[in-house]
Amino acid sequence: MAAVAAEVEVLIAGAGPTGLLLANELGLAGVGTAVVERLPHRTGQSKALNLQPRTAEVLDCRGWLEPVAGRSLALLPAGHFAGLPLHYGALDTAFPHQVGIPQARVEEFLEDRLAGFGVPVLRGREVTSFRQDRDGVTATLLGPDGAERTVRAGYLVGADGGHSTVRRVLGVPFPGRDGRIGMAVADVELADPAAGAEVPAESWRLPDLTPDPAGLAFLLPLGDGVHRLILGGPEQQGVARDVPVSGDEVRAALARLPGPPRELRAVRWASRFTDTSRQAERYAEGRVLLAGDAAHVHAPAGGQGLNLGMQDAFNLGWKLAAVAGGRAPEGLLATYHAERHPVGARVLANTRAQVALTLPDPDAVAVRELLAELLTAPEANRQVAAMIAGTDIRYPMPGAPDHPLLGARLPGLRLPSGRGALLAAGTSAVATAVEGWTDRVDRREGGAAAEAGEALLVRPDGHVSWAGRDEDAEGLRAALSRWFGAPRGPGTRRQR
């Protein structure tokens, strides 16, 4: 085995959207980071096809949404819960829509950005084992030539998918249940001369998930003559996930679709999936952390999976950067699990409910009909839409629990520096209270809160961590210490 390689502050296993967004956050903060990916090259395949409104906000917070959205196929003004329509127009966000974009395009953008930070993505390399001590993690990598080498890192993040090696070696329990329903996804070419490169926005529609004993079939155009087919019927049940999806299965699903007959030309890619639902008991243990599918797996109901993982990364990135930079307050990294584990559990619960509502069972159909009626009420629809869109997430924060913004994300605030922000009137006492933290917190003049005589302290992930007035400068200093560490001393240099 080769000698230990040069140290890296953070080693990320997995170059999917979660790992790549985390690497960008760390690179933005100047943290020495490397990403290792088992696959030798990008496959171009896309499990997910959408960014929910909160994920759009996350990217916009850093100024990265516009170039990503420029690669999208369509904007969808609605979401769904088990196929029942959810209206995003009532949400408090600048992005009341889903961005229809293949996962591969998101990955491509995020990986291309890493070059500017000097963060390498080392493909064809897999973390096979590791050991951690009080000072770091020594990971063993299996390279493309079959040789092993070791890398010493300050922290290791497992973003290596549902079958995570990092999670397995770490020994963190992954409780839940195995899948009970088998389904498949296929990217197909149809023998249809009208299927061109352009994808009209109106062709992106809500899936019809009405329970049907014959099975589910849903077709969505991806451009360049390719369509995404979701299929789930009797022929997909009880089949092992590694069994190839046959052309006959695809043709049977196409035949179930309404409208004119569709002839299959070719299957570009196909895979099986189930409604397996599991979540890691702990998202962190010592210097090893889990994010994305390594921390949670669930049915792809409502289009939440990619978004949940990217939001994990956004919550973790600034905290891990502060710890790696030696400026984090005690216990900051522990808030990653405390904040994100309940969010993941909630997604697992709602996806299980959605799957239950698509079963061709008379009782499930009765519940579905009742829910469809309830969702015609605007407030009920808005509440469920906010859950699926991710805009209702509110982390527990010390302070006045009844304050409407405390713990919630602040829509529309851009933080391209990756630092926090204090929104306050420039002449207020709280504006001067931040002086010892201006290497980590940007001072912003005005804003709606300041106009109301109030100031807000916003974390780098856009969530409000303190809200108060001039007379509460001491409370602000306590919040600054809690989230950003001790104030700098004389001569301390400004952080990136």
CSV table of C-alpha atoms in Angstrom, one decimal:
chain,number,residue,atom,x,y,z
A,1,MET,CA,0.0,0.0,0.0
A,2,ALA,CA,1.3,3.5,-0.9
A,3,ALA,CA,2.3,6.0,1.7
A,4,VAL,CA,-0.2,8.4,3.2
A,5,ALA,CA,-1.0,11.2,0.7
A,6,ALA,CA,-0.8,14.9,1.3
A,7,GLU,CA,-3.5,16.0,3.7
A,8,VAL,CA,-6.8,17.5,2.6
A,9,GLU,CA,-9.1,19.3,5.0
A,10,VAL,CA,-12.3,17.6,3.8
A,11,LEU,CA,-12.7,14.5,1.7
A,12,ILE,CA,-16.1,13.9,0.1
A,13,ALA,CA,-17.1,10.5,-1.2
A,14,GLY,CA,-19.6,10.9,-4.1
A,15,ALA,CA,-19.9,13.3,-7.0
A,16,GLY,CA,-23.6,13.5,-7.2
A,17,PRO,CA,-25.5,16.8,-6.6
A,18,THR,CA,-25.1,16.5,-2.8
A,19,GLY,CA,-21.4,16.0,-2.8
A,20,LEU,CA,-20.8,18.6,-5.5
A,21,LEU,CA,-22.8,21.3,-3.9
A,22,LEU,CA,-21.0,20.6,-0.6
A,23,ALA,CA,-17.7,20.8,-2.3
A,24,ASN,CA,-18.7,24.2,-3.8
A,25,GLU,CA,-19.7,25.5,-0.4
A,26,LEU,CA,-16.3,24.4,1.1
A,27,GLY,CA,-14.4,25.8,-1.9
A,28,LEU,CA,-16.1,29.1,-1.6
A,29,ALA,CA,-14.9,29.3,2.0
A,30,GLY,CA,-11.4,28.4,1.0
A,31,VAL,CA,-11.4,24.9,2.6
A,32,GLY,CA,-9.0,22.4,1.0
A,33,THR,CA,-11.4,19.8,-0.4
A,34,ALA,CA,-11.3,16.8,-2.7
A,35,VAL,CA,-14.1,14.7,-4.1
A,36,VAL,CA,-13.7,11.1,-5.0
A,37,GLU,CA,-16.2,9.3,-7.2
A,38,ARG,CA,-16.4,5.5,-7.9
A,39,LEU,CA,-17.6,6.0,-11.5
A,40,PRO,CA,-14.8,6.7,-14.0
A,41,HIS,CA,-16.8,9.4,-15.8
A,42,ARG,CA,-20.2,11.1,-15.9
A,43,THR,CA,-22.9,8.8,-17.2
A,44,GLY,CA,-25.2,11.5,-18.4
A,45,GLN,CA,-28.1,9.7,-16.8
A,46,SER,CA,-30.6,11.6,-14.6
A,47,LYS,CA,-32.5,10.0,-11.8
A,48,ALA,CA,-34.1,13.3,-10.9
A,49,LEU,CA,-35.6,15.9,-13.2
A,50,ASN,CA,-36.5,18.9,-11.0
A,51,LEU,CA,-35.4,21.6,-8.5
A,52,GLN,CA,-38.0,22.5,-6.0
A,53,PRO,CA,-38.5,26.2,-5.0
A,54,ARG,CA,-36.3,25.9,-1.9
A,55,THR,CA,-33.5,24.4,-3.9
A,56,ALA,CA,-33.9,27.2,-6.4
A,57,GLU,CA,-33.6,29.7,-3.5
A,58,VAL,CA,-30.4,27.9,-2.3
A,59,LEU,CA,-28.7,28.3,-5.6
A,60,ASP,CA,-29.9,31.8,-6.0
A,61,CYS,CA,-28.6,32.7,-2.5
A,62,ARG,CA,-25.1,32.1,-4.0
A,63,GLY,CA,-25.9,33.6,-7.4
A,64,TRP,CA,-25.8,30.2,-9.1
A,65,LEU,CA,-29.4,29.8,-10.1
A,66,GLU,CA,-29.4,31.8,-13.3
A,67,PRO,CA,-26.8,29.6,-15.1
A,68,VAL,CA,-28.4,26.4,-13.8
A,69,ALA,CA,-31.9,27.5,-14.9
A,70,GLY,CA,-30.4,28.4,-18.3
A,71,ARG,CA,-29.9,24.7,-18.8
A,72,SER,CA,-33.5,23.8,-17.8
A,73,LEU,CA,-36.2,22.3,-20.0
A,74,ALA,CA,-39.2,24.1,-18.5
A,75,LEU,CA,-40.6,25.8,-15.4
A,76,LEU,CA,-43.5,24.0,-13.7
A,77,PRO,CA,-45.9,26.3,-11.8
A,78,ALA,CA,-47.2,23.4,-9.7
A,79,GLY,CA,-46.1,20.4,-7.7
A,80,HIS,CA,-48.1,17.4,-6.6
A,81,PHE,CA,-48.8,15.1,-3.7
A,82,ALA,CA,-49.4,11.6,-5.0
A,83,GLY,CA,-50.4,13.2,-8.3
A,84,LEU,CA,-52.9,15.6,-6.7
A,85,PRO,CA,-52.1,19.2,-7.8
A,86,LEU,CA,-50.3,21.6,-5.5
A,87,HIS,CA,-50.3,25.3,-6.4
A,88,TYR,CA,-47.0,27.0,-5.9
A,89,GLY,CA,-48.2,30.4,-6.8
A,90,ALA,CA,-49.3,31.1,-3.2
A,91,LEU,CA,-45.9,30.3,-1.7
A,92,ASP,CA,-43.7,33.1,-0.3
A,93,THR,CA,-40.9,32.8,-2.7
A,94,ALA,CA,-39.4,34.4,-5.8
A,95,PHE,CA,-39.5,31.0,-7.5
A,96,PRO,CA,-43.1,29.7,-7.3
A,97,HIS,CA,-42.3,26.9,-9.6
A,98,GLN,CA,-40.2,23.8,-10.1
A,99,VAL,CA,-37.2,24.1,-12.4
A,100,GLY,CA,-37.5,21.2,-14.8
A,101,ILE,CA,-33.9,20.1,-15.3
A,102,PRO,CA,-32.2,16.7,-15.6
A,103,GLN,CA,-29.9,15.9,-12.7
A,104,ALA,CA,-27.0,15.4,-15.0
A,105,ARG,CA,-27.1,19.1,-16.0
A,106,VAL,CA,-27.1,20.2,-12.4
A,107,GLU,CA,-24.1,17.9,-11.7
A,108,GLU,CA,-22.2,19.2,-14.8
A,109,PHE,CA,-22.7,22.8,-13.7
A,110,LEU,CA,-21.6,22.2,-10.1
A,111,GLU,CA,-18.6,20.2,-11.1
A,112,ASP,CA,-17.5,22.8,-13.7
A,113,ARG,CA,-17.6,25.4,-10.9
A,114,LEU,CA,-15.2,23.5,-8.7
A,115,ALA,CA,-12.2,24.1,-11.0
A,116,GLY,CA,-12.4,27.8,-10.0
A,117,PHE,CA,-11.9,26.8,-6.4
A,118,GLY,CA,-9.1,24.4,-7.1
A,119,VAL,CA,-11.2,21.5,-5.8
A,120,PRO,CA,-10.5,18.2,-7.7
A,121,VAL,CA,-13.0,15.6,-8.6
A,122,LEU,CA,-11.1,12.3,-8.7
A,123,ARG,CA,-13.0,9.8,-10.7
A,124,GLY,CA,-12.6,6.0,-10.7
A,125,ARG,CA,-11.7,6.1,-7.0
A,126,GLU,CA,-13.7,4.6,-4.2
A,127,VAL,CA,-13.5,4.9,-0.4
A,128,THR,CA,-13.3,1.2,0.7
A,129,SER,CA,-12.4,1.7,4.3
A,130,PHE,CA,-11.3,4.3,6.8
A,131,ARG,CA,-10.4,4.8,10.4
A,132,GLN,CA,-10.8,8.0,12.4
A,133,ASP,CA,-9.0,9.4,15.5
A,134,ARG,CA,-9.3,12.6,17.4
A,135,ASP,CA,-7.3,14.5,14.8
A,136,GLY,CA,-8.7,13.3,11.5
A,137,VAL,CA,-9.6,10.4,9.2
A,138,THR,CA,-7.4,8.1,7.3
A,139,ALA,CA,-9.3,6.7,4.2
A,140,THR,CA,-8.3,3.9,1.9
A,141,LEU,CA,-9.1,4.5,-1.8
A,142,LEU,CA,-9.3,1.9,-4.5
A,143,GLY,CA,-8.1,3.5,-7.7
A,144,PRO,CA,-8.9,2.8,-11.4
A,145,ASP,CA,-5.7,0.6,-11.7
A,146,GLY,CA,-6.8,-1.6,-8.8
A,147,ALA,CA,-4.2,-0.2,-6.5
A,148,GLU,CA,-4.9,1.2,-3.0
A,149,ARG,CA,-3.7,4.4,-1.5
A,150,THR,CA,-4.5,6.2,1.7
A,151,VAL,CA,-5.5,9.8,2.2
A,152,ARG,CA,-5.4,11.7,5.4
A,153,ALA,CA,-8.3,14.2,5.8
A,154,GLY,CA,-9.6,16.3,8.6
A,155,TYR,CA,-13.2,15.2,7.9
A,156,LEU,CA,-14.8,12.6,5.7
A,157,VAL,CA,-18.3,13.1,4.2
A,158,GLY,CA,-20.2,10.2,2.8
A,159,ALA,CA,-22.4,11.4,0.0
A,160,ASP,CA,-22.0,8.1,-1.8
A,161,GLY,CA,-25.7,7.1,-2.2
A,162,GLY,CA,-28.2,4.7,-0.7
A,163,HIS,CA,-25.7,1.8,-0.6
A,164,SER,CA,-23.1,4.1,1.1
A,165,THR,CA,-19.8,2.4,1.9
A,166,VAL,CA,-19.0,5.3,4.3
A,167,ARG,CA,-22.2,4.6,6.2
A,168,ARG,CA,-21.6,0.9,6.3
A,169,VAL,CA,-18.0,1.2,7.5
A,170,LEU,CA,-19.0,3.8,10.0
A,171,GLY,CA,-21.5,1.3,11.5
A,172,VAL,CA,-24.4,3.7,11.8
A,173,PRO,CA,-27.7,1.9,11.9
A,174,PHE,CA,-30.0,2.5,8.9
A,175,PRO,CA,-33.5,1.6,10.2
A,176,GLY,CA,-36.7,1.6,8.2
A,177,ARG,CA,-38.3,-0.9,5.9
A,178,ASP,CA,-37.5,-2.6,2.6
A,179,GLY,CA,-39.5,-1.8,-0.5
A,180,ARG,CA,-42.9,-3.4,-1.0
A,181,ILE,CA,-43.7,-2.0,-4.4
A,182,GLY,CA,-41.5,-2.5,-7.5
A,183,MET,CA,-41.3,0.2,-10.2
A,184,ALA,CA,-39.0,1.1,-13.1
A,185,VAL,CA,-37.8,4.1,-15.0
A,186,ALA,CA,-36.6,4.2,-18.6
A,187,ASP,CA,-35.3,6.8,-20.9
A,188,VAL,CA,-36.7,5.8,-24.3
A,189,GLU,CA,-36.7,6.8,-27.9
A,190,LEU,CA,-40.1,6.6,-29.7
A,191,ALA,CA,-40.7,6.1,-33.4
A,192,ASP,CA,-42.4,9.4,-33.6
A,193,PRO,CA,-41.2,11.9,-36.3
A,194,ALA,CA,-42.8,14.8,-34.3
A,195,ALA,CA,-40.5,14.1,-31.3
A,196,GLY,CA,-37.9,16.8,-31.8
A,197,ALA,CA,-35.3,18.5,-29.8
A,198,GLU,CA,-37.5,21.2,-28.3
A,199,VAL,CA,-39.7,20.5,-25.2
A,200,PRO,CA,-42.7,22.7,-25.0
A,201,ALA,CA,-43.4,23.8,-21.5
A,202,GLU,CA,-47.0,22.6,-21.7
A,203,SER,CA,-45.8,19.1,-22.2
A,204,TRP,CA,-44.5,19.0,-18.7
A,205,ARG,CA,-47.6,18.0,-16.7
A,206,LEU,CA,-48.5,16.5,-13.4
A,207,PRO,CA,-48.3,12.7,-13.3
A,208,ASP,CA,-51.5,10.7,-13.3
A,209,LEU,CA,-51.1,8.6,-10.2
A,210,THR,CA,-54.8,7.5,-9.9
A,211,PRO,CA,-54.8,3.9,-8.6
A,212,ASP,CA,-55.2,1.4,-11.4
A,213,PRO,CA,-54.9,-2.4,-11.1
A,214,ALA,CA,-53.4,-2.4,-14.5
A,215,GLY,CA,-50.5,-0.3,-13.3
A,216,LEU,CA,-48.9,3.1,-13.6
A,217,ALA,CA,-47.5,4.6,-16.7
A,218,PHE,CA,-46.3,8.2,-17.1
A,219,LEU,CA,-44.4,9.7,-20.0
A,220,LEU,CA,-42.4,13.0,-20.0
A,221,PRO,CA,-40.5,14.5,-22.9
A,222,LEU,CA,-36.8,15.3,-22.2
A,223,GLY,CA,-35.9,16.7,-25.6
A,224,ASP,CA,-33.7,15.4,-28.4
A,225,GLY,CA,-36.4,12.7,-29.1
A,226,VAL,CA,-36.0,11.2,-25.6
A,227,HIS,CA,-38.8,10.6,-23.2
A,228,ARG,CA,-38.8,9.6,-19.5
A,229,LEU,CA,-41.1,6.7,-18.8
A,230,ILE,CA,-42.2,5.8,-15.3
A,231,LEU,CA,-43.8,2.4,-15.0
A,232,GLY,CA,-45.2,0.3,-12.3
A,233,GLY,CA,-47.5,-2.7,-12.8
A,234,PRO,CA,-47.9,-6.3,-11.9
A,235,GLU,CA,-44.9,-7.3,-14.1
A,236,GLN,CA,-42.6,-5.1,-12.0
A,237,GLN,CA,-43.5,-6.7,-8.6
A,238,GLY,CA,-41.2,-9.2,-7.0
A,239,VAL,CA,-38.4,-8.6,-9.5
A,240,ALA,CA,-34.8,-8.1,-8.1
A,241,ARG,CA,-33.5,-4.6,-8.7
A,242,ASP,CA,-30.5,-5.9,-10.7
A,243,VAL,CA,-32.7,-7.6,-13.3
A,244,PRO,CA,-32.6,-5.6,-16.5
A,245,VAL,CA,-35.8,-3.8,-17.5
A,246,SER,CA,-37.0,-5.6,-20.7
A,247,GLY,CA,-38.3,-4.0,-23.9
A,248,ASP,CA,-41.6,-6.0,-23.4
A,249,GLU,CA,-42.1,-4.3,-20.0
A,250,VAL,CA,-41.6,-0.9,-21.6
A,251,ARG,CA,-44.0,-1.7,-24.5
A,252,ALA,CA,-46.6,-2.9,-22.1
A,253,ALA,CA,-46.4,0.4,-20.2
A,254,LEU,CA,-46.5,2.5,-23.4
A,255,ALA,CA,-49.7,0.6,-24.3
A,256,ARG,CA,-51.4,1.7,-21.1
A,257,LEU,CA,-50.9,5.4,-21.9
A,258,PRO,CA,-53.9,7.3,-23.2
A,259,GLY,CA,-53.8,8.7,-26.7
A,260,PRO,CA,-52.5,7.3,-29.9
A,261,PRO,CA,-50.3,4.1,-29.9
A,262,ARG,CA,-46.6,4.7,-29.3
A,263,GLU,CA,-43.9,2.5,-30.9
A,264,LEU,CA,-40.7,1.9,-29.0
A,265,ARG,CA,-37.5,2.6,-31.0
A,266,ALA,CA,-34.9,2.1,-28.3
A,267,VAL,CA,-34.3,2.1,-24.6
A,268,ARG,CA,-31.3,4.3,-23.7
A,269,TRP,CA,-31.2,3.6,-20.0
A,270,ALA,CA,-33.5,1.8,-17.5
A,271,SER,CA,-33.5,1.0,-13.9
A,272,ARG,CA,-35.7,-0.5,-11.2
A,273,PHE,CA,-36.6,1.1,-7.9
A,274,THR,CA,-38.8,0.5,-4.9
A,275,ASP,CA,-40.5,2.4,-2.1
A,276,THR,CA,-37.7,1.4,0.4
A,277,SER,CA,-37.7,3.9,3.3
A,278,ARG,CA,-34.7,4.1,5.6
A,279,GLN,CA,-32.9,6.8,7.5
A,280,ALA,CA,-29.5,6.8,9.3
A,281,GLU,CA,-29.9,7.1,13.0
A,282,ARG,CA,-27.0,9.6,13.1
A,283,TYR,CA,-25.9,12.0,10.4
A,284,ALA,CA,-22.5,12.4,12.1
A,285,GLU,CA,-20.1,10.4,14.2
A,286,GLY,CA,-16.8,12.0,15.2
A,287,ARG,CA,-15.2,13.3,12.0
A,288,VAL,CA,-17.4,11.4,9.6
A,289,LEU,CA,-20.7,12.8,8.3
A,290,LEU,CA,-23.5,11.5,6.0
A,291,ALA,CA,-25.5,13.5,3.5
A,292,GLY,CA,-28.0,12.9,0.8
A,293,ASP,CA,-29.0,9.3,0.0
A,294,ALA,CA,-26.3,8.1,2.2
A,295,ALA,CA,-28.4,9.5,5.1
A,296,HIS,CA,-31.8,8.7,3.8
A,297,VAL,CA,-33.6,6.8,1.0
A,298,HIS,CA,-37.3,6.9,0.1
A,299,ALA,CA,-39.7,6.6,-2.8
A,300,PRO,CA,-39.3,9.4,-5.4
A,301,ALA,CA,-42.9,10.6,-4.7
A,302,GLY,CA,-43.4,14.4,-5.1
A,303,GLY,CA,-39.9,14.9,-6.6
A,304,GLN,CA,-38.1,15.6,-3.3
A,305,GLY,CA,-35.0,13.3,-3.3
A,306,LEU,CA,-32.4,15.4,-5.1
A,307,ASN,CA,-33.6,18.5,-3.3
A,308,LEU,CA,-33.4,17.0,0.2
A,309,GLY,CA,-29.8,16.0,-0.5
A,310,MET,CA,-28.8,19.4,-1.9
A,311,GLN,CA,-30.4,21.1,1.1
A,312,ASP,CA,-28.4,18.8,3.4
A,313,ALA,CA,-25.3,20.0,1.7
A,314,PHE,CA,-26.3,23.7,2.1
A,315,ASN,CA,-26.9,23.2,5.8
A,316,LEU,CA,-23.7,21.3,6.4
A,317,GLY,CA,-21.3,23.3,4.1
A,318,TRP,CA,-20.9,26.5,6.1
A,319,LYS,CA,-20.7,24.7,9.4
A,320,LEU,CA,-18.0,22.3,8.2
A,321,ALA,CA,-16.1,25.2,6.7
A,322,ALA,CA,-16.2,27.0,10.0
A,323,VAL,CA,-15.0,23.9,11.9
A,324,ALA,CA,-12.2,23.2,9.4
A,325,GLY,CA,-11.2,26.9,9.6
A,326,GLY,CA,-10.9,26.7,13.3
A,327,ARG,CA,-13.4,29.5,14.0
A,328,ALA,CA,-16.5,27.4,14.8
A,329,PRO,CA,-18.2,27.7,18.2
A,330,GLU,CA,-18.5,24.6,20.3
A,331,GLY,CA,-21.3,22.3,19.1
A,332,LEU,CA,-21.9,23.9,15.7
A,333,LEU,CA,-21.4,20.7,13.8
A,334,ALA,CA,-23.8,18.9,16.0
A,335,THR,CA,-26.6,21.2,14.8
A,336,TYR,CA,-26.3,19.5,11.3
A,337,HIS,CA,-27.9,16.3,12.6
A,338,ALA,CA,-30.2,18.2,14.9
A,339,GLU,CA,-31.6,20.3,12.1
A,340,ARG,CA,-31.6,18.0,9.1
A,341,HIS,CA,-32.6,14.6,10.6
A,342,PRO,CA,-36.2,15.8,11.4
A,343,VAL,CA,-36.4,17.3,7.9
A,344,GLY,CA,-35.4,13.9,6.4
A,345,ALA,CA,-37.8,12.0,8.6
A,346,ARG,CA,-40.7,14.2,7.5
A,347,VAL,CA,-39.9,13.6,3.8
A,348,LEU,CA,-39.8,9.8,4.5
A,349,ALA,CA,-43.2,10.1,6.2
A,350,ASN,CA,-44.8,12.1,3.4
A,351,THR,CA,-43.4,9.8,0.6
A,352,ARG,CA,-44.8,6.7,2.4
A,353,ALA,CA,-48.2,8.4,2.6
A,354,GLN,CA,-48.0,9.3,-1.1
A,355,VAL,CA,-47.2,5.7,-2.1
A,356,ALA,CA,-50.1,4.5,0.0
A,357,LEU,CA,-52.5,6.8,-1.9
A,358,THR,CA,-51.5,5.3,-5.2
A,359,LEU,CA,-52.3,1.7,-4.3
A,360,PRO,CA,-55.3,0.2,-6.1
A,361,ASP,CA,-57.0,-0.6,-2.8
A,362,PRO,CA,-60.6,0.5,-2.1
A,363,ASP,CA,-59.6,2.1,1.2
A,364,ALA,CA,-56.7,3.9,-0.3
A,365,VAL,CA,-58.9,5.2,-3.0
A,366,ALA,CA,-61.4,6.5,-0.4
A,367,VAL,CA,-58.6,8.4,1.5
A,368,ARG,CA,-57.3,9.8,-1.8
A,369,GLU,CA,-60.7,11.1,-2.8
A,370,LEU,CA,-61.1,12.7,0.6
A,371,LEU,CA,-57.6,14.4,0.4
A,372,ALA,CA,-58.3,15.6,-3.1
A,373,GLU,CA,-61.4,17.4,-1.8
A,374,LEU,CA,-59.4,18.9,1.1
A,375,LEU,CA,-56.7,20.2,-1.2
A,376,THR,CA,-59.3,22.3,-3.0
A,377,ALA,CA,-59.1,24.6,0.1
A,378,PRO,CA,-56.5,27.2,-0.7
A,379,GLU,CA,-54.9,27.2,2.8
A,380,ALA,CA,-54.7,23.4,2.9
A,381,ASN,CA,-53.2,23.3,-0.6
A,382,ARG,CA,-50.6,26.0,0.3
A,383,GLN,CA,-49.6,24.1,3.5
A,384,VAL,CA,-48.9,20.9,1.7
A,385,ALA,CA,-47.3,22.7,-1.3
A,386,ALA,CA,-44.9,24.4,1.1
A,387,MET,CA,-43.9,21.0,2.6
A,388,ILE,CA,-43.2,19.5,-0.8
A,389,ALA,CA,-41.5,22.7,-2.0
A,390,GLY,CA,-39.3,22.8,1.1
A,391,THR,CA,-40.2,26.4,1.9
A,392,ASP,CA,-41.8,25.7,5.3
A,393,ILE,CA,-38.6,24.4,6.9
A,394,ARG,CA,-38.0,26.2,10.2
A,395,TYR,CA,-35.1,25.2,12.4
A,396,PRO,CA,-35.3,25.5,16.2
A,397,MET,CA,-33.5,28.6,17.4
A,398,PRO,CA,-33.0,30.2,20.8
A,399,GLY,CA,-35.0,33.3,21.2
A,400,ALA,CA,-38.7,34.3,21.0
A,401,PRO,CA,-40.3,31.1,19.6
A,402,ASP,CA,-43.4,33.0,18.3
A,403,HIS,CA,-41.4,35.3,16.1
A,404,PRO,CA,-42.5,34.5,12.5
A,405,LEU,CA,-39.0,34.6,11.0
A,406,LEU,CA,-36.8,33.1,13.7
A,407,GLY,CA,-35.5,29.8,12.3
A,408,ALA,CA,-37.2,30.3,8.9
A,409,ARG,CA,-35.3,31.0,5.7
A,410,LEU,CA,-35.3,34.6,4.5
A,411,PRO,CA,-36.5,34.6,0.9
A,412,GLY,CA,-34.7,36.7,-1.7
A,413,LEU,CA,-31.5,37.4,0.3
A,414,ARG,CA,-28.3,36.8,-1.6
A,415,LEU,CA,-25.2,35.7,0.3
A,416,PRO,CA,-22.7,35.2,-2.5
A,417,SER,CA,-19.8,35.4,-0.1
A,418,GLY,CA,-20.9,32.4,1.9
A,419,ARG,CA,-20.9,34.5,5.1
A,420,GLY,CA,-23.8,35.5,7.3
A,421,ALA,CA,-25.5,38.8,7.2
A,422,LEU,CA,-26.9,41.4,9.7
A,423,LEU,CA,-29.8,43.3,8.3
A,424,ALA,CA,-30.2,46.5,10.3
A,425,ALA,CA,-30.4,50.3,10.1
A,426,GLY,CA,-26.8,51.7,9.9
A,427,THR,CA,-27.3,54.0,12.9
A,428,SER,CA,-28.7,51.4,15.2
A,429,ALA,CA,-26.8,50.0,18.3
A,430,VAL,CA,-27.1,46.5,17.0
A,431,ALA,CA,-25.3,47.5,13.7
A,432,THR,CA,-22.2,48.3,15.8
A,433,ALA,CA,-22.5,45.2,17.9
A,434,VAL,CA,-21.5,43.1,14.9
A,435,GLU,CA,-18.1,44.8,14.7
A,436,GLY,CA,-16.1,41.8,16.1
A,437,TRP,CA,-17.6,39.4,13.6
A,438,THR,CA,-17.4,41.4,10.3
A,439,ASP,CA,-14.8,38.8,9.1
A,440,ARG,CA,-17.7,36.3,9.1
A,441,VAL,CA,-20.9,38.4,8.9
A,442,ASP,CA,-21.6,41.1,6.3
A,443,ARG,CA,-23.4,44.2,7.5
A,444,ARG,CA,-26.3,45.1,5.3
A,445,GLU,CA,-28.1,48.4,5.4
A,446,GLY,CA,-31.9,48.6,5.6
A,447,GLY,CA,-34.3,45.9,4.4
A,448,ALA,CA,-38.0,45.3,5.4
A,449,ALA,CA,-37.1,44.3,8.9
A,450,ALA,CA,-34.9,47.4,9.5
A,451,GLU,CA,-37.7,49.6,8.2
A,452,ALA,CA,-39.9,48.2,10.9
A,453,GLY,CA,-37.3,49.0,13.5
A,454,GLU,CA,-36.1,45.4,13.8
A,455,ALA,CA,-32.8,43.8,12.9
A,456,LEU,CA,-32.2,40.2,11.6
A,457,LEU,CA,-29.1,38.0,11.9
A,458,VAL,CA,-29.1,35.6,9.0
A,459,ARG,CA,-26.8,32.5,8.8
A,460,PRO,CA,-24.9,31.6,5.6
A,461,ASP,CA,-27.7,29.2,4.7
A,462,GLY,CA,-30.3,32.0,4.6
A,463,HIS,CA,-32.0,31.0,7.9
A,464,VAL,CA,-32.7,33.7,10.5
A,465,SER,CA,-30.8,33.0,13.7
A,466,TRP,CA,-31.8,36.1,15.7
A,467,ALA,CA,-34.4,38.9,15.5
A,468,GLY,CA,-34.5,41.9,17.7
A,469,ARG,CA,-34.3,45.6,18.2
A,470,ASP,CA,-31.8,48.2,19.3
A,471,GLU,CA,-32.1,47.5,23.0
A,472,ASP,CA,-31.2,43.8,22.4
A,473,ALA,CA,-27.6,44.3,21.3
A,474,GLU,CA,-26.5,41.8,24.0
A,475,GLY,CA,-28.9,39.2,22.6
A,476,LEU,CA,-27.3,39.8,19.2
A,477,ARG,CA,-23.8,39.3,20.5
A,478,ALA,CA,-24.9,36.0,22.1
A,479,ALA,CA,-26.4,34.8,18.8
A,480,LEU,CA,-23.2,35.8,16.9
A,481,SER,CA,-21.1,33.8,19.4
A,482,ARG,CA,-23.5,30.8,19.1
A,483,TRP,CA,-23.4,30.6,15.3
A,484,PHE,CA,-20.1,32.3,14.3
A,485,GLY,CA,-17.8,31.8,17.2
A,486,ALA,CA,-15.8,34.3,19.4
A,487,PRO,CA,-15.3,37.8,18.1
A,488,ARG,CA,-12.0,38.4,16.4
A,489,GLY,CA,-9.2,40.1,18.4
A,490,PRO,CA,-7.2,43.1,17.2
A,491,GLY,CA,-5.3,42.5,14.0
A,492,THR,CA,-7.4,39.4,13.0
A,493,ARG,CA,-7.6,39.1,9.2
A,494,ARG,CA,-10.9,39.1,7.4
A,495,GLN,CA,-12.0,35.6,6.3
A,496,ARG,CA,-12.9,34.7,2.8
